[in-house]
Short mmCIF file of C-alpha atoms in Angstrom, two decimals:
data_model
loop_
_atom_site.label_atom_id
_atom_site.label_comp_id
_atom_site.label_asym_id
_atom_site.label_seq_id
_atom_site.Cartn_x
_atom_site.Cartn_y
_atom_site.Cartn_z
CA MET S 1 -31.97 14.73 -14.47
CA PRO S 2 -30.23 11.35 -14.90
CA GLY S 3 -27.21 9.94 -13.04
CA LEU S 4 -24.42 12.00 -11.60
CA THR S 5 -22.21 13.94 -13.34
CA LEU S 6 -18.69 14.48 -12.77
CA ALA S 7 -19.45 18.21 -12.13
CA ASP S 8 -22.14 17.17 -9.49
CA ALA S 9 -19.54 14.85 -7.85
CA ARG S 10 -16.84 17.76 -7.53
CA ILE S 11 -20.09 20.29 -6.14
CA ALA S 12 -20.67 17.58 -3.90
CA LEU S 13 -16.72 17.03 -2.74
CA ASP S 14 -16.37 21.09 -2.77
CA ALA S 15 -19.50 21.19 -0.22
CA GLY S 16 -18.02 18.42 2.07
CA LEU S 17 -14.41 19.84 2.43
CA ALA S 18 -15.89 23.16 2.99
CA GLU S 19 -17.68 21.47 5.95
CA ALA S 20 -14.33 20.00 7.03
CA ASP S 21 -12.61 23.28 6.88
CA THR S 22 -15.75 24.50 8.92
CA ILE S 23 -15.52 21.85 11.76
CA GLY S 24 -11.35 21.73 11.58
CA GLN S 25 -11.24 18.15 10.60
CA PRO S 26 -9.05 17.15 7.49
CA MET S 27 -11.50 14.51 5.72
CA ASN S 28 -11.20 12.22 2.86
CA VAL S 29 -14.68 12.70 0.67
CA ALA S 30 -15.53 9.77 -1.98
CA VAL S 31 -18.56 10.29 -4.43
CA VAL S 32 -19.74 6.94 -6.10
CA ASP S 33 -22.56 6.62 -8.96
CA ASP S 34 -25.33 4.38 -8.89
CA GLY S 35 -23.50 1.51 -9.66
CA GLY S 36 -21.12 1.90 -6.54
CA HIS S 37 -18.42 2.86 -8.98
CA LEU S 38 -15.81 5.88 -8.17
CA LEU S 39 -16.71 9.44 -9.59
CA ALA S 40 -14.45 12.00 -7.38
CA PHE S 41 -12.23 11.93 -4.49
CA ALA S 42 -10.28 14.03 -2.49
CA ARG S 43 -7.82 14.05 0.57
CA GLN S 44 -7.19 17.01 2.70
CA GLU S 45 -3.68 17.34 4.42
CA GLY S 46 -3.66 15.74 7.57
CA ALA S 47 -6.36 13.30 6.76
CA ILE S 48 -5.09 9.69 7.87
CA ARG S 49 -4.18 7.36 4.85
CA ALA S 50 -6.39 4.29 6.20
CA SER S 51 -9.85 6.50 5.46
CA ILE S 52 -8.82 6.83 1.99
CA ASP S 53 -10.27 3.38 1.56
CA ILE S 54 -12.93 3.52 4.18
CA ALA S 55 -14.41 6.87 2.34
CA GLN S 56 -14.82 5.18 -0.84
CA ARG S 57 -15.92 1.87 0.81
CA LYS S 58 -18.68 3.89 2.80
CA ALA S 59 -20.06 5.35 -0.56
CA ARG S 60 -20.00 1.91 -2.40
CA THR S 61 -21.49 0.67 0.85
CA SER S 62 -24.43 3.06 1.05
CA VAL S 63 -25.44 2.40 -2.75
CA LEU S 64 -25.32 -1.35 -2.50
CA MET S 65 -27.54 -1.25 0.83
CA GLU S 66 -29.39 1.62 -0.24
CA ALA S 67 -29.02 2.97 3.29
CA PRO S 68 -26.65 5.23 5.28
CA THR S 69 -23.97 3.07 6.93
CA ALA S 70 -24.79 4.52 10.12
CA ALA S 71 -28.15 2.67 9.70
CA LEU S 72 -26.20 -0.79 9.53
CA MET S 73 -24.56 -0.47 12.84
CA PRO S 74 -27.49 -1.78 15.37
CA LEU S 75 -27.78 -4.65 12.62
CA VAL S 76 -24.53 -5.88 12.48
CA GLN S 77 -23.84 -6.39 16.15
CA PRO S 78 -23.50 -9.82 17.79
CA GLY S 79 -26.95 -11.21 18.32
CA ALA S 80 -28.50 -9.07 15.73
CA GLU S 81 -29.90 -9.63 12.45
CA LEU S 82 -27.32 -8.99 9.83
CA TYR S 83 -24.35 -10.29 12.33
CA GLY S 84 -21.01 -10.56 9.87
CA LEU S 85 -22.56 -8.13 7.33
CA GLU S 86 -19.40 -6.37 6.72
CA GLN S 87 -17.57 -9.54 5.47
CA THR S 88 -19.97 -9.80 2.33
CA ALA S 89 -19.84 -8.17 -0.90
CA GLY S 90 -16.45 -7.15 -0.96
CA GLY S 91 -16.69 -5.73 2.30
CA LEU S 92 -19.04 -3.30 3.56
CA VAL S 93 -18.40 -0.38 6.04
CA VAL S 94 -20.90 -0.53 8.91
CA PHE S 95 -20.20 2.86 10.96
CA GLY S 96 -21.15 6.61 9.94
CA GLY S 97 -19.91 8.58 7.14
CA GLY S 98 -21.74 7.01 3.92
CA ILE S 99 -24.61 8.49 2.77
CA PRO S 100 -26.78 7.65 -0.31
CA VAL S 101 -27.79 10.44 -2.87
CA HIS S 102 -31.23 10.69 -4.63
CA ARG S 103 -32.83 12.73 -6.80
CA ASP S 104 -36.63 12.83 -7.39
CA GLY S 105 -36.49 9.82 -5.48
CA VAL S 106 -34.32 7.63 -7.35
CA LEU S 107 -31.13 6.55 -5.84
CA VAL S 108 -28.45 7.89 -8.01
CA GLY S 109 -25.07 7.29 -5.99
CA ALA S 110 -23.70 8.11 -2.75
CA VAL S 111 -20.94 10.11 -0.34
CA GLY S 112 -18.62 8.45 1.69
CA VAL S 113 -16.60 10.49 4.39
CA SER S 114 -13.74 9.64 6.99
CA ALA S 115 -11.08 10.43 9.06
CA GLY S 116 -12.66 12.54 11.86
CA SER S 117 -15.27 10.61 14.54
CA ALA S 118 -18.06 9.25 12.99
CA GLU S 119 -20.33 11.98 14.03
CA GLN S 120 -17.88 14.48 12.14
CA ASP S 121 -17.84 12.20 9.40
CA VAL S 122 -21.60 12.13 8.86
CA GLN S 123 -21.86 15.77 9.05
CA VAL S 124 -19.77 16.32 6.53
CA ALA S 125 -21.39 13.61 4.10
CA THR S 126 -24.61 15.10 5.04
CA ALA S 127 -23.31 18.47 3.90
CA ALA S 128 -22.17 17.07 0.73
CA VAL S 129 -25.22 14.93 -0.08
CA ALA S 130 -27.56 18.19 0.17
CA ALA S 131 -25.09 19.91 -2.26
CA ILE S 132 -26.51 17.78 -5.11
CA SER S 133 -29.75 15.86 -3.44
CA THR S 134 -33.38 17.17 -4.68
CA PRO S 135 -36.45 16.63 -2.69
CA VAL S 136 -38.98 13.85 -3.89
CA PRO S 137 -41.35 15.65 -5.85
CA ALA S 138 -44.42 16.71 -4.05
CA MET J 1 15.90 15.21 9.27
CA PRO J 2 13.94 13.88 6.85
CA GLY J 3 12.62 10.33 6.98
CA LEU J 4 14.00 7.19 8.31
CA THR J 5 16.90 5.63 6.80
CA LEU J 6 18.00 1.75 6.80
CA ALA J 7 20.32 2.90 9.52
CA ASP J 8 17.71 4.36 11.56
CA ALA J 9 15.58 1.34 10.88
CA ARG J 10 18.19 -1.34 12.00
CA ILE J 11 18.88 0.96 15.15
CA ALA J 12 15.24 0.50 15.96
CA LEU J 13 15.04 -3.14 15.26
CA ASP J 14 18.24 -3.78 17.38
CA ALA J 15 16.67 -1.74 20.43
CA GLY J 16 13.46 -3.96 20.05
CA LEU J 17 15.16 -7.51 19.73
CA ALA J 18 17.34 -6.69 22.97
CA GLU J 19 14.39 -5.52 24.58
CA ALA J 20 12.99 -9.15 23.32
CA ASP J 21 15.94 -10.81 24.79
CA THR J 22 15.69 -9.07 28.09
CA ILE J 23 12.17 -10.25 28.47
CA GLY J 24 12.68 -13.59 27.04
CA GLN J 25 10.08 -13.80 24.49
CA PRO J 26 11.40 -14.38 20.73
CA MET J 27 9.62 -11.59 18.65
CA ASN J 28 9.03 -10.54 14.70
CA VAL J 29 9.92 -6.61 14.45
CA ALA J 30 9.28 -4.65 11.46
CA VAL J 31 9.89 -0.97 10.67
CA VAL J 32 8.29 0.67 7.97
CA ASP J 33 8.46 4.15 6.38
CA ASP J 34 5.87 6.96 6.43
CA GLY J 35 4.08 5.50 3.52
CA GLY J 36 4.10 2.39 5.16
CA HIS J 37 6.34 0.61 3.47
CA LEU J 38 8.93 -2.10 5.01
CA LEU J 39 12.37 -0.79 5.63
CA ALA J 40 13.78 -3.84 7.63
CA PHE J 41 12.47 -6.70 9.49
CA ALA J 42 13.83 -9.35 11.70
CA ARG J 43 12.15 -12.91 13.41
CA GLN J 44 13.83 -14.55 16.33
CA GLU J 45 14.24 -18.33 16.86
CA GLY J 46 11.29 -19.23 18.43
CA ALA J 47 8.75 -16.39 17.55
CA ILE J 48 5.53 -17.73 15.75
CA ARG J 49 5.68 -17.13 12.09
CA ALA J 50 1.61 -15.93 12.03
CA SER J 51 3.31 -12.85 13.42
CA ILE J 52 5.53 -12.19 10.45
CA ASP J 53 2.47 -10.75 8.70
CA ILE J 54 0.67 -9.44 12.25
CA ALA J 55 4.01 -7.25 12.73
CA GLN J 56 4.23 -5.73 9.39
CA ARG J 57 0.72 -5.45 9.56
CA LYS J 58 0.89 -3.54 12.91
CA ALA J 59 3.16 -1.04 11.58
CA ARG J 60 1.54 -0.20 8.56
CA THR J 61 -1.73 0.35 10.52
CA SER J 62 -0.14 2.75 12.70
CA VAL J 63 1.19 4.73 10.03
CA LEU J 64 -2.11 4.40 7.98
CA MET J 65 -4.12 5.48 11.20
CA GLU J 66 -1.57 7.77 12.78
CA ALA J 67 -1.94 6.15 15.92
CA PRO J 68 -0.67 3.10 18.17
CA THR J 69 -2.76 -0.31 17.35
CA ALA J 70 -3.57 -0.69 20.72
CA ALA J 71 -5.51 2.79 20.85
CA LEU J 72 -8.01 1.19 18.01
CA MET J 73 -8.97 -2.08 20.39
CA PRO J 74 -11.92 0.15 22.32
CA LEU J 75 -12.95 1.77 19.39
CA VAL J 76 -13.61 -1.46 17.20
CA GLN J 77 -15.62 -3.41 20.04
CA PRO J 78 -19.33 -4.37 19.55
CA GLY J 79 -21.30 -1.45 19.94
CA ALA J 80 -18.17 0.67 19.68
CA GLU J 81 -17.82 3.50 16.97
CA LEU J 82 -15.63 1.98 14.52
CA TYR J 83 -16.60 -1.59 14.57
CA GLY J 84 -15.43 -3.53 11.84
CA LEU J 85 -12.73 -1.15 11.18
CA GLU J 86 -10.34 -3.85 10.92
CA GLN J 87 -11.37 -5.26 7.53
CA THR J 88 -10.66 -2.01 5.76
CA ALA J 89 -7.82 -0.48 4.19
CA GLY J 90 -6.40 -4.07 3.30
CA GLY J 91 -6.65 -5.14 6.40
CA LEU J 92 -5.69 -3.41 9.93
CA VAL J 93 -4.34 -4.97 13.22
CA VAL J 94 -6.33 -3.54 16.25
CA PHE J 95 -4.36 -4.92 19.00
CA GLY J 96 -1.25 -3.54 20.98
CA GLY J 97 2.05 -3.54 19.18
CA GLY J 98 2.33 -0.88 16.60
CA ILE J 99 3.67 2.35 17.54
CA PRO J 100 4.13 5.40 15.16
CA VAL J 101 7.65 6.86 14.91
CA HIS J 102 7.70 10.83 15.19
CA ARG J 103 10.62 13.15 14.58
CA ASP J 104 10.46 16.76 15.32
CA GLY J 105 6.77 16.21 15.68
CA VAL J 106 6.39 14.62 11.97
CA LEU J 107 5.12 11.13 11.48
CA VAL J 108 8.24 8.90 9.68
CA GLY J 109 6.87 5.72 9.96
CA ALA J 110 6.18 2.92 12.64
CA VAL J 111 7.47 0.00 14.24
CA GLY J 112 5.09 -3.15 14.52
CA VAL J 113 6.19 -6.08 17.08
CA SER J 114 4.42 -9.38 17.43
CA ALA J 115 4.60 -13.01 19.28
CA GLY J 116 4.35 -12.34 22.56
CA SER J 117 1.33 -11.18 24.84
CA ALA J 118 -0.19 -7.74 23.37
CA GLU J 119 1.60 -6.41 26.35
CA GLN J 120 5.16 -7.99 25.85
CA ASP J 121 4.83 -6.49 22.00
CA VAL J 122 3.75 -3.13 22.91
CA GLN J 123 7.00 -2.90 25.43
CA VAL J 124 9.27 -4.36 22.51
CA ALA J 125 7.80 -1.72 20.17
CA THR J 126 8.23 0.97 22.45
CA ALA J 127 11.78 0.15 23.11
CA ALA J 128 12.57 0.15 19.60
CA VAL J 129 10.57 3.58 18.67
CA ALA J 130 12.22 5.34 21.87
CA ALA J 131 15.70 4.79 19.91
CA ILE J 132 14.97 6.73 16.75
CA SER J 133 12.38 9.21 17.99
CA THR J 134 12.95 12.77 18.52
CA PRO J 135 11.09 14.96 20.61
CA VAL J 136 8.59 17.82 19.07
CA PRO J 137 11.14 20.64 19.53
CA ALA J 138 10.39 23.02 22.61
CA MET L 1 8.56 22.64 -1.33
CA PRO L 2 7.75 19.43 0.29
CA GLY L 3 5.40 16.67 -0.88
CA LEU L 4 2.14 17.52 -2.70
CA THR L 5 -1.01 19.35 -1.43
CA LEU L 6 -4.65 18.59 -2.39
CA ALA L 7 -4.23 21.73 -4.33
CA ASP L 8 -1.28 20.37 -6.22
CA ALA L 9 -3.24 17.04 -7.04
CA ARG L 10 -6.31 18.98 -8.11
CA ILE L 11 -4.52 21.47 -10.47
CA ALA L 12 -2.82 18.53 -12.00
CA LEU L 13 -6.35 16.72 -11.97
CA ASP L 14 -7.41 19.99 -14.05
CA ALA L 15 -5.02 19.88 -16.52
CA GLY L 16 -5.46 16.42 -17.18
CA LEU L 17 -8.96 17.08 -17.57
CA ALA L 18 -8.55 19.85 -20.26
CA GLU L 19 -6.28 17.58 -22.19
CA ALA L 20 -8.97 15.08 -22.62
CA ASP L 21 -11.76 17.53 -23.41
CA THR L 22 -9.14 18.77 -26.39
CA ILE L 23 -8.93 15.26 -27.95
CA GLY L 24 -12.43 14.05 -26.79
CA GLN L 25 -11.66 11.21 -25.25
CA PRO L 26 -13.08 11.10 -21.80
CA MET L 27 -10.87 9.88 -18.98
CA ASN L 28 -10.36 8.70 -15.60
CA VAL L 29 -7.46 10.86 -13.75
CA ALA L 30 -5.88 9.96 -10.34
CA VAL L 31 -2.68 11.62 -8.66
CA VAL L 32 -1.23 9.79 -5.73
CA ASP L 33 1.58 11.08 -3.27
CA ASP L 34 4.95 9.74 -3.02
CA GLY L 35 3.88 6.72 -0.70
CA GLY L 36 1.25 5.75 -3.67
CA HIS L 37 -1.75 6.61 -1.57
CA LEU L 38 -4.68 8.44 -3.43
CA LEU L 39 -4.91 12.35 -3.32
CA ALA L 40 -7.33 12.97 -5.88
CA PHE L 41 -9.40 11.38 -8.60
CA ALA L 42 -12.11 12.02 -11.19
CA ARG L 43 -13.90 10.59 -13.62
CA GLN L 44 -15.24 12.00 -16.92
CA GLU L 45 -18.67 11.12 -18.22
CA GLY L 46 -18.46 8.24 -20.75
CA ALA L 47 -15.08 6.96 -19.30
CA ILE L 48 -14.94 3.27 -19.06
CA ARG L 49 -15.27 1.95 -15.46
CA ALA L 50 -12.61 -0.73 -15.52
CA SER L 51 -10.40 2.41 -15.85
CA ILE L 52 -11.32 3.74 -12.24
CA ASP L 53 -8.75 0.76 -10.89
CA ILE L 54 -6.30 1.19 -13.79
CA ALA L 55 -6.09 4.43 -13.72
CA GLN L 56 -4.97 4.69 -9.47
CA ARG L 57 -3.04 1.54 -10.43
CA LYS L 58 -0.98 3.06 -12.90
CA ALA L 59 -0.18 6.03 -10.53
CA ARG L 60 0.98 3.25 -7.83
CA THR L 61 2.93 1.66 -10.00
CA SER L 62 4.96 4.57 -11.16
CA VAL L 63 5.53 5.46 -7.54
CA LEU L 64 6.23 2.04 -6.52
CA MET L 65 8.74 1.69 -10.04
CA GLU L 66 9.77 4.99 -10.19
CA ALA L 67 9.11 4.93 -13.55
CA PRO L 68 6.43 5.69 -16.26
CA THR L 69 4.30 2.67 -16.60
CA ALA L 70 4.85 2.75 -20.53
CA ALA L 71 8.68 2.26 -19.88
CA LEU L 72 7.96 -1.06 -18.21
CA MET L 73 6.35 -2.72 -21.46
CA PRO L 74 9.17 -3.95 -23.17
CA LEU L 75 10.28 -5.50 -20.08
CA VAL L 76 7.76 -7.72 -19.20
CA GLN L 77 7.23 -9.51 -22.57
CA PRO L 78 7.61 -12.97 -23.10
CA GLY L 79 11.46 -13.35 -23.08
CA ALA L 80 12.27 -10.21 -21.35
CA GLU L 81 13.81 -9.68 -18.36
CA LEU L 82 11.23 -8.86 -16.28
CA TYR L 83 8.59 -11.01 -17.45
CA GLY L 84 5.51 -11.63 -14.78
CA LEU L 85 6.02 -8.23 -12.92
CA GLU L 86 2.77 -7.18 -13.47
CA GLN L 87 1.97 -9.77 -10.80
CA THR L 88 3.60 -8.62 -8.19
CA ALA L 89 3.49 -5.90 -5.73
CA GLY L 90 -0.24 -6.13 -5.01
CA GLY L 91 -0.68 -5.81 -9.12
CA LEU L 92 1.47 -3.49 -11.38
CA VAL L 93 0.45 -1.71 -14.59
CA VAL L 94 2.89 -1.96 -17.53
CA PHE L 95 1.33 -0.15 -20.41
CA GLY L 96 1.39 3.86 -20.79
CA GLY L 97 -0.55 6.55 -18.62
CA GLY L 98 1.35 6.40 -15.22
CA ILE L 99 4.19 8.84 -14.89
CA PRO L 100 6.00 9.88 -11.64
CA VAL L 101 5.92 13.68 -10.76
CA HIS L 102 9.31 15.07 -9.74
CA ARG L 103 9.99 18.14 -7.82
CA ASP L 104 13.51 19.63 -7.58
CA GLY L 105 14.76 16.27 -8.43
CA VAL L 106 12.61 14.60 -5.72
CA LEU L 107 9.69 11.85 -6.62
CA VAL L 108 6.66 13.41 -4.94
CA GLY L 109 3.79 11.53 -6.72
CA ALA L 110 2.50 10.30 -9.78
CA VAL L 111 -0.41 10.78 -11.97
CA GLY L 112 -2.49 7.63 -13.74
CA VAL L 113 -4.95 8.23 -16.27
CA SER L 114 -7.31 5.35 -18.24
CA ALA L 115 -9.78 5.03 -20.37
CA GLY L 116 -8.40 5.95 -23.82
CA SER L 117 -5.88 4.46 -26.10
CA ALA L 118 -2.59 4.09 -24.49
CA GLU L 119 -1.07 7.15 -26.53
CA GLN L 120 -4.14 9.07 -25.41
CA ASP L 121 -3.53 8.00 -21.69
CA VAL L 122 -0.03 9.14 -21.95
CA GLN L 123 -0.95 12.72 -23.44
CA VAL L 124 -3.31 13.35 -20.96
CA ALA L 125 -1.11 12.36 -17.93
CA THR L 126 1.48 13.99 -19.23
CA ALA L 127 -0.38 17.34 -19.36
CA ALA L 128 -1.35 16.63 -15.59
CA VAL L 129 2.35 16.02 -14.61
CA ALA L 130 3.61 19.11 -16.51
CA ALA L 131 1.11 21.41 -14.23
CA ILE L 132 2.73 20.39 -11.11
CA SER L 133 6.15 19.36 -11.70
CA THR L 134 9.54 21.45 -11.03
CA PRO L 135 12.42 21.10 -13.04
CA VAL L 136 15.64 19.75 -11.68
CA PRO L 137 17.55 22.59 -10.05
CA ALA L 138 20.42 23.99 -12.33
CA MET M 1 23.91 -27.48 12.00
CA PRO M 2 19.96 -26.91 11.51
CA GLY M 3 17.85 -24.44 9.83
CA LEU M 4 18.92 -20.80 9.35
CA THR M 5 18.95 -18.36 12.84
CA LEU M 6 18.31 -14.58 12.68
CA ALA M 7 22.21 -14.35 12.86
CA ASP M 8 22.99 -16.51 9.74
CA ALA M 9 20.08 -14.24 7.93
CA ARG M 10 21.92 -11.06 8.90
CA ILE M 11 25.29 -12.37 7.88
CA ALA M 12 23.58 -13.05 4.27
CA LEU M 13 21.71 -9.73 4.54
CA ASP M 14 24.89 -7.89 5.26
CA ALA M 15 26.89 -9.65 2.64
CA GLY M 16 24.36 -8.74 -0.16
CA LEU M 17 23.90 -5.24 1.07
CA ALA M 18 27.83 -4.86 0.98
CA GLU M 19 27.75 -6.26 -2.48
CA ALA M 20 25.17 -3.88 -3.38
CA ASP M 21 27.15 -1.20 -2.13
CA THR M 22 30.05 -2.00 -4.61
CA ILE M 23 28.15 -2.20 -7.61
CA GLY M 24 26.36 0.99 -6.47
CA GLN M 25 22.89 -0.31 -6.83
CA PRO M 26 20.80 0.01 -4.00
CA MET M 27 18.68 -3.09 -3.24
CA ASN M 28 16.10 -4.94 -1.21
CA VAL M 29 17.33 -7.90 0.37
CA ALA M 30 15.09 -10.77 2.05
CA VAL M 31 16.13 -14.03 3.97
CA VAL M 32 13.64 -16.75 4.26
CA ASP M 33 13.75 -20.18 6.00
CA ASP M 34 12.88 -23.44 4.56
CA GLY M 35 9.27 -22.81 5.04
CA GLY M 36 9.71 -20.01 2.80
CA HIS M 37 8.54 -17.67 5.66
CA LEU M 38 10.45 -14.00 6.30
CA LEU M 39 13.63 -14.27 8.66
CA ALA M 40 15.26 -10.77 7.80
CA PHE M 41 15.00 -7.96 5.28
CA ALA M 42 16.29 -4.91 4.58
CA ARG M 43 15.42 -1.78 1.77
CA GLN M 44 18.63 0.49 1.22
CA GLU M 45 17.87 4.09 0.37
CA GLY M 46 16.84 4.53 -3.30
CA ALA M 47 15.77 1.25 -3.69
CA ILE M 48 12.37 0.87 -5.58
CA ARG M 49 9.81 -0.12 -3.22
CA ALA M 50 8.03 -2.22 -5.84
CA SER M 51 11.05 -4.37 -5.00
CA ILE M 52 9.96 -4.73 -1.30
CA ASP M 53 7.33 -7.37 -2.25
CA ILE M 54 9.32 -8.81 -5.44
CA ALA M 55 12.58 -9.66 -3.16
CA GLN M 56 10.21 -11.54 -0.70
CA ARG M 57 8.53 -12.97 -3.34
CA LYS M 58 11.70 -14.34 -5.01
CA ALA M 59 12.92 -15.93 -1.92
CA ARG M 60 9.62 -17.72 -1.36
CA THR M 61 9.52 -19.05 -4.76
CA SER M 62 13.19 -20.53 -4.45
CA VAL M 63 12.15 -22.23 -1.51
CA LEU M 64 8.88 -23.42 -3.08
CA MET M 65 10.34 -24.46 -6.45
CA GLU M 66 14.00 -25.53 -4.76
CA ALA M 67 15.69 -23.71 -7.63
CA PRO M 68 16.96 -20.32 -8.35
CA THR M 69 14.45 -18.28 -9.75
CA ALA M 70 16.16 -17.54 -12.82
CA ALA M 71 16.13 -21.20 -13.88
CA LEU M 72 12.39 -20.58 -14.15
CA MET M 73 12.46 -18.11 -16.71
CA PRO M 74 12.67 -20.29 -20.06
CA LEU M 75 10.07 -22.64 -18.56
CA VAL M 76 7.23 -20.31 -18.24
CA GLN M 77 7.64 -18.14 -21.74
CA PRO M 78 4.55 -18.85 -24.06
CA GLY M 79 4.66 -22.27 -25.41
CA ALA M 80 7.21 -23.65 -22.79
CA GLU M 81 6.57 -26.55 -20.25
CA LEU M 82 5.11 -24.33 -17.36
CA TYR M 83 3.80 -21.57 -19.09
CA GLY M 84 1.35 -19.77 -16.49
CA LEU M 85 3.52 -21.18 -13.36
CA GLU M 86 4.03 -17.60 -11.97
CA GLN M 87 0.35 -17.08 -10.98
CA THR M 88 0.27 -20.60 -9.05
CA ALA M 89 1.24 -20.70 -5.54
CA GLY M 90 0.08 -17.65 -4.28
CA GLY M 91 2.27 -15.55 -7.13
CA LEU M 92 5.57 -16.98 -8.22
CA VAL M 93 8.56 -14.75 -9.53
CA VAL M 94 10.10 -15.81 -12.50
CA PHE M 95 13.12 -13.52 -13.01
CA GLY M 96 16.57 -13.56 -11.34
CA GLY M 97 17.46 -12.71 -7.62
CA GLY M 98 15.85 -15.83 -5.87
CA ILE M 99 18.46 -18.22 -4.78
CA PRO M 100 18.15 -21.19 -2.56
CA VAL M 101 20.50 -21.61 0.59
CA HIS M 102 21.63 -25.22 1.05
CA ARG M 103 23.67 -26.77 3.86
CA ASP M 104 25.38 -30.11 3.78
CA GLY M 105 23.15 -30.73 0.53
CA VAL M 106 19.93 -29.53 2.37
CA LEU M 107 17.58 -26.82 1.34
CA VAL M 108 17.64 -24.37 4.57
CA GLY M 109 16.11 -21.39 2.97
CA ALA M 110 16.46 -18.50 0.27
CA VAL M 111 17.71 -15.20 -0.48
CA GLY M 112 16.02 -12.66 -2.70
CA VAL M 113 17.02 -9.68 -4.05
CA SER M 114 15.41 -6.78 -6.20
CA ALA M 115 15.37 -3.42 -7.36
CA GLY M 116 18.53 -3.81 -10.12
CA SER M 117 18.71 -5.56 -13.45
CA ALA M 118 18.37 -9.16 -13.06
CA GLU M 119 22.01 -9.32 -13.66
CA GLN M 120 22.77 -7.25 -10.19
CA ASP M 121 20.07 -9.04 -8.29
CA VAL M 122 21.45 -12.49 -9.36
CA GLN M 123 24.92 -10.83 -8.35
CA VAL M 124 23.75 -9.70 -4.84
CA ALA M 125 21.88 -12.83 -4.06
CA THR M 126 24.65 -14.97 -4.94
CA ALA M 127 26.98 -12.82 -2.43
CA ALA M 128 24.77 -13.21 -0.03
CA VAL M 129 23.91 -16.92 -0.12
CA ALA M 130 27.82 -17.81 -0.40
CA ALA M 131 28.17 -16.14 2.99
CA ILE M 132 25.96 -18.78 4.86
CA SER M 133 25.95 -21.78 2.83
CA THR M 134 28.30 -24.59 3.12
CA PRO M 135 29.37 -26.96 0.45
CA VAL M 136 28.11 -30.72 0.17
CA PRO M 137 29.93 -32.94 2.30
CA ALA M 138 32.66 -34.83 0.48
#
């Protein structure tokens, strides 16, 4: 089971969009591969357009940092260890909504979601990631 | 009554410029359409030139975020939910002076004003927006 | 029948991807709205990743120029009228693969396709656009 | 008679827009000061949006090069003296539609027009410039 296919990406996308429908918050959802390159994207009616970029940037950030974007937030505050990180690597996003996708313990890509609150974005990204992740082998 | 015309944009521009004259603060005023694309712009004598870009960027930000730029300020502070937002989507402005224009409840564009204090910018943008907005139908 | 919905964009995307399968050339396909903002995107296995950007840029170019990107090629050659055009407006693409979408004679968005030859890109974009266009009313 | 005022810029703008109406080609018209900074801008319904940037860039190019943009075209062709010029100075435009404004023999700004053919753009820019230029003193 190698990297993400377009079929995988669309399964993640649809799981995210369904979760967005459930919570009633239109979303932008992006799926990138293990190089951070876009595989699939969808914007629902009513999702703000600033988040077209933010969703993709969250996914890319998760791959490049190998971490959920929400985990970066405390690290980039004034006085904290990675202050200014968001201005590096072509522009990273440091608030919640980007989550890496692992398969058999290997990083294979990421999902980025944007347009709601950070909490909503994380909820939708979590649903999308769950649809295509596999657990670490026992 | 579809999107903004150039005639609409100039009505907004003139209302903003008149308000700027009233308060004695020369201004840059920009009007964009619902895609964030510039429709009309004017800079008064004495308005700082950094604000040529800022005024346009405020208007674009208001369209892409579907919110007044002043509403973004608390959200992007250190420790707040959208810290770092201003570096996304090609560069957003997160202080006051950008206000969306709605007609019959639909977002049709935005006005961005810059060169004074944030309070003055908001006052001028408010006057400009009021000149071409219509209330939500009863 | 106003602007394109996500459902419209996905119909176009799927029509384009099916055409790409038919000709055996993996593709990147992007659909943007009438403001040039991304609605949906898909990259097939084997499609080159430079074309992630090129496909989106072709769609955006088609909206901003209100023309198929292939129509720009002769105009930007050395000695021709618009030599250097591709460096304006944030970077335009001037080879085939971007085609506007019209409904009832109104520009509502565009499709951009990239990864094959220009001829293949145009073929796939044409199939995508045909799936969601409507003829000018008689 | 020092530099251009906003009132001057609007006189030029209106002269250009009237000429555009006469020839039946909607236009983007920009007026910049002697530093190349935007003073006033207007986009007519139906003018392509790629030309929002192009019009402003033509005006800025005319100020920075102290020449009409049409004069640059032969100089930047392959093999010619300034090949590649358009990629310098933040991006110049080398086709017709940008024309400097002189007063009493002094460069005080420029007009940039875009959306029609290069010939139409030059015609509209010429009308705009004529409305605010003064002849070299005898």
